[in-house]
mmCIF file of N, CA and C in Angstrom:
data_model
loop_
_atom_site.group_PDB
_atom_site.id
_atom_site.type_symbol
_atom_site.label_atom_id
_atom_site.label_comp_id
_atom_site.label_asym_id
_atom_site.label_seq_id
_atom_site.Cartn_x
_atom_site.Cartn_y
_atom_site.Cartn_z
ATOM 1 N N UNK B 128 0.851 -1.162 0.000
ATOM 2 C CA UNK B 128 0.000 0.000 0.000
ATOM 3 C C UNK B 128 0.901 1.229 0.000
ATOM 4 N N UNK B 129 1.091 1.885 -0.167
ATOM 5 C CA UNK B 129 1.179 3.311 -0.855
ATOM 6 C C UNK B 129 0.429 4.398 0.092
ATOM 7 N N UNK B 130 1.243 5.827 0.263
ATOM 8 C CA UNK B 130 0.314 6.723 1.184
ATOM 9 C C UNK B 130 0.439 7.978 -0.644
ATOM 10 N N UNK B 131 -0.528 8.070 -0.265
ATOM 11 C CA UNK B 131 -0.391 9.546 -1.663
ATOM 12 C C UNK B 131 -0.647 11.238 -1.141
ATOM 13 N N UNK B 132 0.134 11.534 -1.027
ATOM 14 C CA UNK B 132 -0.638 12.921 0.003
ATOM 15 C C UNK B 132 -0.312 14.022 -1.111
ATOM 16 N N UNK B 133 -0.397 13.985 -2.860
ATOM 17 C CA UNK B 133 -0.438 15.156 -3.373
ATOM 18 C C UNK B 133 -0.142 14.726 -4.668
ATOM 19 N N UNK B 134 -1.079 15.595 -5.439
ATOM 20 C CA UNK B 134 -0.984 15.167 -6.930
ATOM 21 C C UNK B 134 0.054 14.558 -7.879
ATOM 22 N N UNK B 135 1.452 15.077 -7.729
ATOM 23 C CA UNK B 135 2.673 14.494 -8.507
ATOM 24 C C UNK B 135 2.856 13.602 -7.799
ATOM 25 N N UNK B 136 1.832 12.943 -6.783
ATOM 26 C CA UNK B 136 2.486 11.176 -6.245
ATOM 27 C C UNK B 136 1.573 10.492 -7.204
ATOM 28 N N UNK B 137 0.177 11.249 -7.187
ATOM 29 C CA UNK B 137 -0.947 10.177 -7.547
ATOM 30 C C UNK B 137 -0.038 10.124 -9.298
ATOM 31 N N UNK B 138 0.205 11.197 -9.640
ATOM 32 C CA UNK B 138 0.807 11.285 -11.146
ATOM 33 C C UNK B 138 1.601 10.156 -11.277
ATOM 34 N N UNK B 139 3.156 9.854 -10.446
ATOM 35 C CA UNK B 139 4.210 9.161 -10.134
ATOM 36 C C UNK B 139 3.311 7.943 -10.435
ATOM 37 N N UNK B 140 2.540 7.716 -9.365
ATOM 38 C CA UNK B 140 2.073 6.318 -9.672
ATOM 39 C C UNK B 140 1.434 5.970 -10.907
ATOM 40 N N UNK B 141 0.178 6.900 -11.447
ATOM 41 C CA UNK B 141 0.176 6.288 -12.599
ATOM 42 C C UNK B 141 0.859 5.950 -13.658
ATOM 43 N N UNK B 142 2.218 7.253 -13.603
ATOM 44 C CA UNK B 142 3.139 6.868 -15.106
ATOM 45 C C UNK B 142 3.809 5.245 -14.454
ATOM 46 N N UNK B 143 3.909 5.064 -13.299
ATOM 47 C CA UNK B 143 5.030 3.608 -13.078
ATOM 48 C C UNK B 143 3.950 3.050 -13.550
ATOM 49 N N UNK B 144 2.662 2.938 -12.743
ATOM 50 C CA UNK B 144 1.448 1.675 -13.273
ATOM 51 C C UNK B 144 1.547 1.236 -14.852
ATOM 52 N N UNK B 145 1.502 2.664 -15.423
ATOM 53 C CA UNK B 145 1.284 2.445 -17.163
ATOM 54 C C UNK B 145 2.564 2.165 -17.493
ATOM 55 N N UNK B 146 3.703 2.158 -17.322
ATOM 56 C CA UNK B 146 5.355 2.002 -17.719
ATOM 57 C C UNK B 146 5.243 0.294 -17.656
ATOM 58 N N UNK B 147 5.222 0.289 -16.082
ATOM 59 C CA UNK B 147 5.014 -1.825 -16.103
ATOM 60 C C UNK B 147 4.330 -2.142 -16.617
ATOM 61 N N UNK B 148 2.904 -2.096 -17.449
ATOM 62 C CA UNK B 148 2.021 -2.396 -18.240
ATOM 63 C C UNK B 148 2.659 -2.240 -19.274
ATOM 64 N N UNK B 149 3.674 -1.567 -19.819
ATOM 65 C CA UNK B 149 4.133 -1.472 -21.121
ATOM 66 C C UNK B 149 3.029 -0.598 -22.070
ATOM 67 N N UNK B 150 2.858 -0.074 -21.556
ATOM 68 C CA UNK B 150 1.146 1.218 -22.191
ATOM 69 C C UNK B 150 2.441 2.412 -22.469
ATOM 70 N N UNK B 151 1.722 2.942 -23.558
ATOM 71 C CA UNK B 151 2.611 4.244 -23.955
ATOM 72 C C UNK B 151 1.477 5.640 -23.244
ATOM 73 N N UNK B 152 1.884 6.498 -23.080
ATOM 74 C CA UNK B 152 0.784 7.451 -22.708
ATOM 75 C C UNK B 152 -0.178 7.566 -24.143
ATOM 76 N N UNK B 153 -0.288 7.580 -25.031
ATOM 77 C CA UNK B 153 -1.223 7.136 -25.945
ATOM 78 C C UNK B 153 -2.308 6.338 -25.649
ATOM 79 N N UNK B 154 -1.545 5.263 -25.290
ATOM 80 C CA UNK B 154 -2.487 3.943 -25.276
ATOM 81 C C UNK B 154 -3.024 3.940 -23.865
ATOM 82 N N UNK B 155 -3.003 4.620 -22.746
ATOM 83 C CA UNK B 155 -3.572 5.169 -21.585
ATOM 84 C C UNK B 155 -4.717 5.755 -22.315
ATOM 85 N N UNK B 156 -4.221 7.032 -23.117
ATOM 86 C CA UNK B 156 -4.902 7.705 -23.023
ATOM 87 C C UNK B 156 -6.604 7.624 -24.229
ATOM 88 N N UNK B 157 -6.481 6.913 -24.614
ATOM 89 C CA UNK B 157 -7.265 5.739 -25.667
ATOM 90 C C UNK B 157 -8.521 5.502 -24.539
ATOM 91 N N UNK B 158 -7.632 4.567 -23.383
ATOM 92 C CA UNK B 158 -8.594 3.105 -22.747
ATOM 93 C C UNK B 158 -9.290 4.541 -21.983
ATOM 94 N N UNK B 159 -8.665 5.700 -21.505
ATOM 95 C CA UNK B 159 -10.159 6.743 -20.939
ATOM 96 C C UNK B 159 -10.417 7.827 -21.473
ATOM 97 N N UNK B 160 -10.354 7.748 -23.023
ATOM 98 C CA UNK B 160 -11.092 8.614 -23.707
ATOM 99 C C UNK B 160 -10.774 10.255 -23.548
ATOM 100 N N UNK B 161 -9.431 10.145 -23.185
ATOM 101 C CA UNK B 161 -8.992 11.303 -23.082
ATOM 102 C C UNK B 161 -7.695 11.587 -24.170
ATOM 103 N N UNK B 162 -7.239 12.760 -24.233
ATOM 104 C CA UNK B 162 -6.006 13.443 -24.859
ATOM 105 C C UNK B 162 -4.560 12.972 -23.856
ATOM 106 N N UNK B 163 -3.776 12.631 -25.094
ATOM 107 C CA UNK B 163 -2.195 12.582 -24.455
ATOM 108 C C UNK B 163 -1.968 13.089 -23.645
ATOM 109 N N UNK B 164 -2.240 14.958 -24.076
ATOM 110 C CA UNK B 164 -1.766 15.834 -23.364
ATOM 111 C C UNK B 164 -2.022 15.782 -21.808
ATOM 112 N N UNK B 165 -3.706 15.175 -21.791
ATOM 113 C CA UNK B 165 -4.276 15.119 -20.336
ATOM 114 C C UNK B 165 -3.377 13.879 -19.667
ATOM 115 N N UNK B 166 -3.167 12.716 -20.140
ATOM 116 C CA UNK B 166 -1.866 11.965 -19.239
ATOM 117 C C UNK B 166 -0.490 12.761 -19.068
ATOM 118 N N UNK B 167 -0.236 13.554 -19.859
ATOM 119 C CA UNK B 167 1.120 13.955 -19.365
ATOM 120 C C UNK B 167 0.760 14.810 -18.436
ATOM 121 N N UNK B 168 -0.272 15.635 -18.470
ATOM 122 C CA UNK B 168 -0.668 16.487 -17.195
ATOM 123 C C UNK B 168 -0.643 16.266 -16.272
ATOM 124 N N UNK B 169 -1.178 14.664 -16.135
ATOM 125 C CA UNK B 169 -1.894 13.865 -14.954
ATOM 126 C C UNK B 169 -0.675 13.299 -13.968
ATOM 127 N N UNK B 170 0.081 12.429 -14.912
ATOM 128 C CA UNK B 170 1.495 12.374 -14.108
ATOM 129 C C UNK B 170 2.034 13.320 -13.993
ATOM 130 N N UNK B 171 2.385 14.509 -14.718
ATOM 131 C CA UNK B 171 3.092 15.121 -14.089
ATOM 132 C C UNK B 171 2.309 16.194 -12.952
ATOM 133 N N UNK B 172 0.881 15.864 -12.143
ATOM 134 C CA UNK B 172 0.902 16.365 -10.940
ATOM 135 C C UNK B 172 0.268 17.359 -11.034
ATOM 136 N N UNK B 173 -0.489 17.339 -12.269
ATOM 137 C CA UNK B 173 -1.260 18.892 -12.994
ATOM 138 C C UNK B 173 -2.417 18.767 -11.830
ATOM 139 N N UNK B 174 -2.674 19.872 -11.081
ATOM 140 C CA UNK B 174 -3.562 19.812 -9.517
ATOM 141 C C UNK B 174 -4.854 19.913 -10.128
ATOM 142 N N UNK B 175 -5.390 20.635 -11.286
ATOM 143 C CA UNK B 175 -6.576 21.132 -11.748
ATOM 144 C C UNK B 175 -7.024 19.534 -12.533
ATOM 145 N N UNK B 176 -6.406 18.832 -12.259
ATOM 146 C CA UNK B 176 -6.897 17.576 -13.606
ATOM 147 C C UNK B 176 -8.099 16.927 -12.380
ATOM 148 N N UNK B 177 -9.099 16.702 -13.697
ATOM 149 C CA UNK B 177 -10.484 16.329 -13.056
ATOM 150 C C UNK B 177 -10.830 14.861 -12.189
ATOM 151 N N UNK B 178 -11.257 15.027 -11.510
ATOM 152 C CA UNK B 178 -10.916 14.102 -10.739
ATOM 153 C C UNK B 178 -11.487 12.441 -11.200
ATOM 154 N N UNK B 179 -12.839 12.641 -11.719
ATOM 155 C CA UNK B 179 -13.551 11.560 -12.481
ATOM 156 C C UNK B 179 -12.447 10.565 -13.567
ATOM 157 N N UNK B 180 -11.432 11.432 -14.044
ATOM 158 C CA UNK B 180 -10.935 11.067 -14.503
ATOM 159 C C UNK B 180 -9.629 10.131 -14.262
ATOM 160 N N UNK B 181 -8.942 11.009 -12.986
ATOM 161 C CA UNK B 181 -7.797 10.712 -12.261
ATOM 162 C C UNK B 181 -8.706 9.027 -11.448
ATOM 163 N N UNK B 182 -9.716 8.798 -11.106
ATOM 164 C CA UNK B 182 -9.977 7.559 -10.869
ATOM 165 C C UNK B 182 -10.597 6.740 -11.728
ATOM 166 N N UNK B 183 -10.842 7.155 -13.387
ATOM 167 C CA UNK B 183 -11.239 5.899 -14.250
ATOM 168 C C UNK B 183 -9.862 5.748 -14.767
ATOM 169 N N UNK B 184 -8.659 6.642 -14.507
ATOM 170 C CA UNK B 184 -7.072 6.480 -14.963
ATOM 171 C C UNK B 184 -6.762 5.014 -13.868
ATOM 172 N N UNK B 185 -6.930 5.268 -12.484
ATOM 173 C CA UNK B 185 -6.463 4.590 -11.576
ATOM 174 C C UNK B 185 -7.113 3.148 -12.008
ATOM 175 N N UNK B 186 -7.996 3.158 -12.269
ATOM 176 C CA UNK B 186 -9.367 2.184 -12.098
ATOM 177 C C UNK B 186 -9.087 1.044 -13.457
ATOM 178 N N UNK B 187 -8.309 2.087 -14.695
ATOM 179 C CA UNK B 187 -7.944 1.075 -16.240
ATOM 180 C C UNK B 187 -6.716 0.216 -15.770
ATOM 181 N N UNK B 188 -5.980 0.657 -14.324
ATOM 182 C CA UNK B 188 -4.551 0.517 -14.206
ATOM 183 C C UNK B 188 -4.223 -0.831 -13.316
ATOM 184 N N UNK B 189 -5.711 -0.683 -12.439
ATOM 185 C CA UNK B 189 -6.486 -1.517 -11.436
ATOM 186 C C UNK B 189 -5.704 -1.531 -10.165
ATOM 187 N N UNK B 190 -5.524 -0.250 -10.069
ATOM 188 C CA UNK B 190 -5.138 0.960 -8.496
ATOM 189 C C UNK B 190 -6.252 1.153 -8.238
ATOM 190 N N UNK B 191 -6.286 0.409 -6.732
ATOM 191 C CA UNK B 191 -7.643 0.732 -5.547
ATOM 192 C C UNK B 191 -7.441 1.685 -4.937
ATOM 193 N N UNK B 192 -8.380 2.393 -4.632
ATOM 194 C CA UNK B 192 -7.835 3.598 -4.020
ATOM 195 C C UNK B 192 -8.635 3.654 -2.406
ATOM 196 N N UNK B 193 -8.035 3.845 -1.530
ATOM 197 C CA UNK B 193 -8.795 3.716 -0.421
ATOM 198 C C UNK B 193 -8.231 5.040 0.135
ATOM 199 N N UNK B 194 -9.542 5.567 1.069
ATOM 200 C CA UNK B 194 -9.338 6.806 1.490
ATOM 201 C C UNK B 194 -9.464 6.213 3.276
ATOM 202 N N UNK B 195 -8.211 7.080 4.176
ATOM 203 C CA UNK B 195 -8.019 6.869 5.442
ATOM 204 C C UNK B 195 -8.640 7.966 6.168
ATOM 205 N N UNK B 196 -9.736 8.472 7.290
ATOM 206 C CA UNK B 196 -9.545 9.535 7.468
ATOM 207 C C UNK B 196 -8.784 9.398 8.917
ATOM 208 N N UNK B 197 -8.025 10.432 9.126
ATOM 209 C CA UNK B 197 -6.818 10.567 10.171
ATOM 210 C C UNK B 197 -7.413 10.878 11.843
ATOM 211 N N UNK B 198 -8.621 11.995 11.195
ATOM 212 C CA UNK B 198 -9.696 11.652 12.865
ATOM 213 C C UNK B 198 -10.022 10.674 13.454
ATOM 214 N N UNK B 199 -10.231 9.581 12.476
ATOM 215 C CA UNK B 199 -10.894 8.441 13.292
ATOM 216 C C UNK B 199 -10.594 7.305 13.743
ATOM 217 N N UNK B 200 -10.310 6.498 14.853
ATOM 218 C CA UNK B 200 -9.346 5.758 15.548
ATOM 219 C C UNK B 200 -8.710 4.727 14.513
ATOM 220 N N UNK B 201 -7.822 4.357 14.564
ATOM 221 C CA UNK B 201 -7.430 3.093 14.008
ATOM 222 C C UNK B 201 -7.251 2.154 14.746
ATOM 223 N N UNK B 202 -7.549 0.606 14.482
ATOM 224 C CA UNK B 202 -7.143 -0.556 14.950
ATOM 225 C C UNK B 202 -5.734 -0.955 14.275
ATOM 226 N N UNK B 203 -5.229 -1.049 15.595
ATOM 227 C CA UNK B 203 -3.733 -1.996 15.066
ATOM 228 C C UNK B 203 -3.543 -2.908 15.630
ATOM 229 N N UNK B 204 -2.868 -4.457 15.298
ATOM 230 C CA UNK B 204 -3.215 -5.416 15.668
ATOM 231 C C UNK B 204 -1.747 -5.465 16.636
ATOM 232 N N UNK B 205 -1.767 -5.876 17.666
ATOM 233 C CA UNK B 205 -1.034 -5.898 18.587
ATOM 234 C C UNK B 205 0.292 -7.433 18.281
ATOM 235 N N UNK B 206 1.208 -7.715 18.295
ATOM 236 C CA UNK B 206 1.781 -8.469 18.342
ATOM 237 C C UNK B 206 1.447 -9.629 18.736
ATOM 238 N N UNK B 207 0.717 -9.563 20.235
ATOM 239 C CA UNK B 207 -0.060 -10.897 20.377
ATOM 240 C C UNK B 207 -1.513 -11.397 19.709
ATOM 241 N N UNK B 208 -1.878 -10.356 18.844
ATOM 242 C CA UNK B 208 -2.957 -10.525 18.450
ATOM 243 C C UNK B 208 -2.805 -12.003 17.013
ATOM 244 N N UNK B 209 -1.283 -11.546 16.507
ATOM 245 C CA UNK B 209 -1.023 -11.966 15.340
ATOM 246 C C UNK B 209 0.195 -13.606 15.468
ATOM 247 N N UNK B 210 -0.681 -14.543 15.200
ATOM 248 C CA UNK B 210 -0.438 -15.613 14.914
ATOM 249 C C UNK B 210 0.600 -16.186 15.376
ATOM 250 N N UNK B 211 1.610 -17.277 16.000
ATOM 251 C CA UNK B 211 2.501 -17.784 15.274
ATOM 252 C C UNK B 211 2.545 -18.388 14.178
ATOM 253 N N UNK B 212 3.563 -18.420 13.191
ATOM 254 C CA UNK B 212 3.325 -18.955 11.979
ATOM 255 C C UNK B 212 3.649 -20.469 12.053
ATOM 256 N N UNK B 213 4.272 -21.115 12.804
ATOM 257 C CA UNK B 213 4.689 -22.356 13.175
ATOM 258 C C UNK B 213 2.994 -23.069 13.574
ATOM 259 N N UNK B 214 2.649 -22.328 14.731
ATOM 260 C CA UNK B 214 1.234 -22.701 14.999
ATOM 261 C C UNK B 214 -0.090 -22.857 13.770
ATOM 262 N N UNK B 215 -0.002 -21.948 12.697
ATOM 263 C CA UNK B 215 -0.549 -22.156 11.495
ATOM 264 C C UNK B 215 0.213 -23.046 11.003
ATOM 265 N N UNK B 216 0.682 -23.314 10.668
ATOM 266 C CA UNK B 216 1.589 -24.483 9.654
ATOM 267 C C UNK B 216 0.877 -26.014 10.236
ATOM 268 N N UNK B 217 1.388 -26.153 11.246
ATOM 269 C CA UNK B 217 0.411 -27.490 12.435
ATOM 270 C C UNK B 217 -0.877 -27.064 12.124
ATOM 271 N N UNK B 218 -1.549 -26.827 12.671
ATOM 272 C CA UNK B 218 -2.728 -26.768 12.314
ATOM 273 C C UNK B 218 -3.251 -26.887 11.192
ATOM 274 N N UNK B 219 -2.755 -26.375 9.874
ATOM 275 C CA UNK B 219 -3.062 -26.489 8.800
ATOM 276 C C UNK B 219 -2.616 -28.385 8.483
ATOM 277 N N UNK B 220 -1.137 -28.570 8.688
ATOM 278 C CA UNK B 220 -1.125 -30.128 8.253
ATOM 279 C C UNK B 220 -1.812 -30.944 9.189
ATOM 280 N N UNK B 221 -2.751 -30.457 10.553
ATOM 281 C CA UNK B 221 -3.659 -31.485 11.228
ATOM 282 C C UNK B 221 -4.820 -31.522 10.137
ATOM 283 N N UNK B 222 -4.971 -30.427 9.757
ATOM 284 C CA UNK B 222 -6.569 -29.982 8.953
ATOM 285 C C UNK B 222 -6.208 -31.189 7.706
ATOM 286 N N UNK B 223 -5.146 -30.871 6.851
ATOM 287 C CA UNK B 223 -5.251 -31.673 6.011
ATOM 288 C C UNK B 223 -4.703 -33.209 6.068
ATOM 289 N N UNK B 224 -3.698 -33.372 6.691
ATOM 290 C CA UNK B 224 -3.554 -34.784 6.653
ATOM 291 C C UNK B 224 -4.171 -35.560 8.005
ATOM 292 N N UNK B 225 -5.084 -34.950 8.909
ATOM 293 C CA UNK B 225 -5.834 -35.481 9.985
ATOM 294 C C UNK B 225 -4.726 -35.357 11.421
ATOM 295 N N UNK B 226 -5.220 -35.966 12.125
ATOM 296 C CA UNK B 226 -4.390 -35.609 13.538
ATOM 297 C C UNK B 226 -2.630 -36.350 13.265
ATOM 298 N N UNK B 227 -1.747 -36.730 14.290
ATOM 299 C CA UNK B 227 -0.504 -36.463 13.840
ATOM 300 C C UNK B 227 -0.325 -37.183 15.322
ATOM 301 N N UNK B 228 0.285 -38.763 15.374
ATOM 302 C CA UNK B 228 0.469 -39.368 16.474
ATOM 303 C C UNK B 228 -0.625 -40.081 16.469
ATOM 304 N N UNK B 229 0.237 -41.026 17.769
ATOM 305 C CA UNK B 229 -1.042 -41.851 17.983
ATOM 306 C C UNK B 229 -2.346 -42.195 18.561
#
């Protein structure tokens, strides 16, 4: 996950998204019906670029976008909350190959 706190990140990310896809800004700009010019805008962080757009960009790229708000408490899972992984592993080969001994 990714924190984005300002347009030339959300930009950043889409030109990497479309770069590893092997998409030219053309061919971005095709799949949402927009102008070149508006992807080069977009990565490069252009603040006025519309927003409908900046998430059917995210959305062709299949970048989820989740919004955090910072007022409201978070759960974090405490160390003991979270598993041993040894203890999953057993358990899982009781589940599948049945109990273990005699």
């Amino acid at each position: 996950m990714q924190l984005i706190r300002s347009p030339i990140e959300i930009g950043q990310l889409i030109r990497s998204r479309r770069e590893a896809r092997g998409l030219s800004q053309a061919d971005l700009a095709k799949k949402l019906g927009a102008s070149r010019k508006w992807v080069i805008e977009a990565e490069g962080g252009k603040t006025t670029a519309e927003i409908g757009r900046i998430l059917r960009a995210l959305n062709a790229l299949d970048i989820q976008l989740f919004v955090l708000d910072e007022n409201e408490p978070q759960t974090v899972a405490s160390a003991d909350d979270i598993p041993d992984v040894l203890d999953v592993l057993a358990a899982y080969g009781r589940k599948k190959n049945g109990p273990i001994g005699p």
